[in-house]
Amino acid sequence: MSCANDARLPSKTDSSTLEQYQNNMHAIISLLRDPASEYYSPKTRILIITPPPIGELMIQSYTPTFAADPFVFNNRTRLFAEMAKQVAREANVPSIDLYSEIENRVREEQTTGTWVSRYDGYDNYLVDGIHLNNKGNMLLYNLILTTFKAVWPEMLPKSLPS
């Protein structure tokens, strides 16, 4: 999973443009796939995981100096999540759309009233507005298992030699 720092607002020193992010992702994949690379590893499996959405209200709570427009911040993260999926398609590697998985669950919980919080429900999946909490990590774990079952069933724990 990548992108939390890449998707920061452009005024931050560790942010990236979408084009830089796309190029960097392709470069990392090429390091493993290109026989001329010293890191060539043809048996390595690559899985791209989008960043989770940003819980802006949580970030503002933990970082009072957070001055960015929160909707721009999460919208920017969404653009990077979309780019991660695009890179996965271009490189023909599987991906997990963690951004949409969490967004959809938060929206459903907001609609049904099953999760009420002062952080718009993101605290159900994020510990501080950026990093996954236990439930968020369990969601990601289950998404990874589902992906492995579909793409690499031979890599499941029950299939590995003991």
CSV table of C-alpha atoms in Angstrom, one decimal:
chain,number,residue,atom,x,y,z
A,1,MET,CA,0.0,0.0,0.0
A,2,SER,CA,1.3,3.4,-0.8
A,3,CYS,CA,0.4,6.9,-1.4
A,4,ALA,CA,-0.5,8.6,1.9
A,5,ASN,CA,2.4,10.9,1.7
A,6,ASP,CA,2.4,11.1,-2.1
A,7,ALA,CA,-1.2,12.4,-2.0
A,8,ARG,CA,-0.5,15.1,0.5
A,9,LEU,CA,-1.3,18.6,-0.7
A,10,PRO,CA,1.3,20.0,-3.1
A,11,SER,CA,2.7,22.4,-0.6
A,12,LYS,CA,4.2,19.6,1.4
A,13,THR,CA,7.7,18.5,0.6
A,14,ASP,CA,6.9,14.8,0.4
A,15,SER,CA,4.0,15.1,-1.9
A,16,SER,CA,3.9,13.9,-5.5
A,17,THR,CA,2.0,14.8,-8.6
A,18,LEU,CA,-0.2,12.1,-10.1
A,19,GLU,CA,2.2,11.8,-13.0
A,20,GLN,CA,5.2,11.3,-10.6
A,21,TYR,CA,3.2,8.8,-8.6
A,22,GLN,CA,2.2,6.8,-11.7
A,23,ASN,CA,5.9,6.8,-12.9
A,24,ASN,CA,7.2,5.8,-9.5
A,25,MET,CA,4.7,2.9,-9.3
A,26,HIS,CA,5.7,1.7,-12.8
A,27,ALA,CA,9.4,2.0,-11.9
A,28,ILE,CA,9.0,-0.1,-8.8
A,29,ILE,CA,7.2,-2.8,-10.8
A,30,SER,CA,9.8,-2.7,-13.5
A,31,LEU,CA,12.6,-3.2,-10.9
A,32,LEU,CA,11.0,-6.6,-10.2
A,33,ARG,CA,10.0,-7.5,-13.7
A,34,ASP,CA,12.9,-6.3,-15.9
A,35,PRO,CA,15.5,-9.0,-16.4
A,36,ALA,CA,18.2,-6.3,-16.7
A,37,SER,CA,17.3,-5.0,-13.2
A,38,GLU,CA,19.5,-6.1,-10.3
A,39,TYR,CA,16.3,-6.6,-8.4
A,40,TYR,CA,14.7,-8.8,-11.1
A,41,SER,CA,12.5,-11.3,-9.4
A,42,PRO,CA,10.2,-13.1,-11.9
A,43,LYS,CA,8.5,-15.2,-9.2
A,44,THR,CA,7.6,-12.2,-7.0
A,45,ARG,CA,3.9,-11.6,-6.9
A,46,ILE,CA,2.8,-7.9,-7.0
A,47,LEU,CA,-0.4,-6.7,-5.5
A,48,ILE,CA,-1.3,-3.0,-5.6
A,49,ILE,CA,-3.4,-1.7,-2.7
A,50,THR,CA,-4.9,1.8,-2.9
A,51,PRO,CA,-4.6,4.1,0.1
A,52,PRO,CA,-7.5,4.3,2.4
A,53,PRO,CA,-9.7,7.4,2.4
A,54,ILE,CA,-8.7,10.2,4.7
A,55,GLY,CA,-10.8,10.9,7.8
A,56,GLU,CA,-10.4,14.7,7.7
A,57,LEU,CA,-12.2,15.4,10.9
A,58,MET,CA,-10.0,13.0,12.7
A,59,ILE,CA,-6.8,14.6,11.3
A,60,GLN,CA,-8.1,18.0,12.3
A,61,SER,CA,-8.7,16.7,15.8
A,62,TYR,CA,-5.2,15.1,16.1
A,63,THR,CA,-3.5,18.0,14.3
A,64,PRO,CA,-5.2,21.3,15.1
A,65,THR,CA,-2.9,23.1,12.7
A,66,PHE,CA,-4.3,21.1,9.8
A,67,ALA,CA,-5.2,24.0,7.4
A,68,ALA,CA,-6.1,22.3,4.2
A,69,ASP,CA,-9.6,22.1,2.9
A,70,PRO,CA,-10.6,18.6,4.1
A,71,PHE,CA,-12.6,17.8,1.0
A,72,VAL,CA,-9.7,18.7,-1.3
A,73,PHE,CA,-7.5,16.5,0.8
A,74,ASN,CA,-9.7,13.4,0.5
A,75,ASN,CA,-10.5,14.2,-3.1
A,76,ARG,CA,-6.8,14.3,-3.8
A,77,THR,CA,-6.4,10.9,-2.1
A,78,ARG,CA,-9.2,9.5,-4.2
A,79,LEU,CA,-7.3,10.6,-7.4
A,80,PHE,CA,-4.2,8.7,-6.2
A,81,ALA,CA,-6.3,5.7,-5.4
A,82,GLU,CA,-7.7,5.8,-8.9
A,83,MET,CA,-4.2,6.1,-10.3
A,84,ALA,CA,-3.1,3.1,-8.3
A,85,LYS,CA,-5.9,1.1,-9.9
A,86,GLN,CA,-4.9,2.4,-13.3
A,87,VAL,CA,-1.2,1.4,-12.8
A,88,ALA,CA,-2.4,-2.0,-11.8
A,89,ARG,CA,-4.4,-2.4,-15.0
A,90,GLU,CA,-1.5,-1.0,-17.1
A,91,ALA,CA,1.0,-3.4,-15.5
A,92,ASN,CA,-1.5,-6.3,-15.5
A,93,VAL,CA,-1.3,-6.9,-11.7
A,94,PRO,CA,-4.1,-7.4,-9.3
A,95,SER,CA,-5.2,-4.6,-7.0
A,96,ILE,CA,-7.4,-4.0,-4.0
A,97,ASP,CA,-9.4,-0.8,-3.9
A,98,LEU,CA,-9.2,-0.2,-0.2
A,99,TYR,CA,-10.2,3.4,-0.7
A,100,SER,CA,-13.6,2.5,-2.2
A,101,GLU,CA,-14.2,-0.4,0.2
A,102,ILE,CA,-13.9,1.9,3.3
A,103,GLU,CA,-15.7,4.8,1.6
A,104,ASN,CA,-18.6,2.5,0.7
A,105,ARG,CA,-18.8,1.0,4.2
A,106,VAL,CA,-18.7,4.5,5.8
A,107,ARG,CA,-21.4,5.8,3.5
A,108,GLU,CA,-23.6,2.7,4.2
A,109,GLU,CA,-23.1,3.1,8.0
A,110,GLN,CA,-24.0,6.8,7.7
A,111,THR,CA,-27.1,6.0,5.7
A,112,THR,CA,-28.3,3.2,7.9
A,113,GLY,CA,-27.3,4.9,11.2
A,114,THR,CA,-25.3,1.8,12.3
A,115,TRP,CA,-22.2,3.9,13.2
A,116,VAL,CA,-22.6,7.3,14.8
A,117,SER,CA,-19.5,9.2,15.6
A,118,ARG,CA,-18.1,12.7,15.6
A,119,TYR,CA,-15.7,11.7,12.9
A,120,ASP,CA,-18.3,10.8,10.2
A,121,GLY,CA,-17.7,7.0,10.8
A,122,TYR,CA,-14.0,7.0,9.6
A,123,ASP,CA,-13.0,6.1,13.2
A,124,ASN,CA,-14.6,2.8,12.6
A,125,TYR,CA,-11.7,2.0,10.2
A,126,LEU,CA,-8.9,4.6,10.9
A,127,VAL,CA,-7.1,5.3,14.2
A,128,ASP,CA,-6.0,8.8,13.4
A,129,GLY,CA,-7.6,9.7,10.1
A,130,ILE,CA,-4.9,8.1,8.0
A,131,HIS,CA,-3.7,4.8,9.5
A,132,LEU,CA,-5.9,1.7,9.8
A,133,ASN,CA,-7.2,0.6,13.1
A,134,ASN,CA,-8.0,-3.0,14.1
A,135,LYS,CA,-11.2,-3.1,12.1
A,136,GLY,CA,-9.5,-1.5,9.1
A,137,ASN,CA,-6.7,-4.0,9.3
A,138,MET,CA,-9.1,-6.9,9.5
A,139,LEU,CA,-10.9,-5.5,6.4
A,140,LEU,CA,-7.7,-5.3,4.5
A,141,TYR,CA,-6.6,-8.8,5.7
A,142,ASN,CA,-9.9,-10.2,4.3
A,143,LEU,CA,-9.6,-8.3,1.1
A,144,ILE,CA,-6.1,-9.7,0.6
A,145,LEU,CA,-7.3,-13.3,1.4
A,146,THR,CA,-10.1,-12.9,-1.1
A,147,THR,CA,-7.6,-11.6,-3.8
A,148,PHE,CA,-5.2,-14.5,-3.1
A,149,LYS,CA,-8.0,-17.0,-3.4
A,150,ALA,CA,-9.0,-15.6,-6.8
A,151,VAL,CA,-5.5,-14.9,-8.2
A,152,TRP,CA,-2.9,-17.0,-6.3
A,153,PRO,CA,-4.7,-19.9,-4.5
A,154,GLU,CA,-1.4,-21.7,-4.3
A,155,MET,CA,-0.2,-19.0,-1.9
A,156,LEU,CA,-2.9,-19.5,0.7
A,157,PRO,CA,-1.6,-20.8,4.0
A,158,LYS,CA,-3.3,-24.2,3.6
A,159,SER,CA,-1.5,-24.6,0.2
A,160,LEU,CA,2.0,-23.8,1.5
A,161,PRO,CA,4.3,-26.6,2.6
A,162,SER,CA,4.6,-27.0,6.3
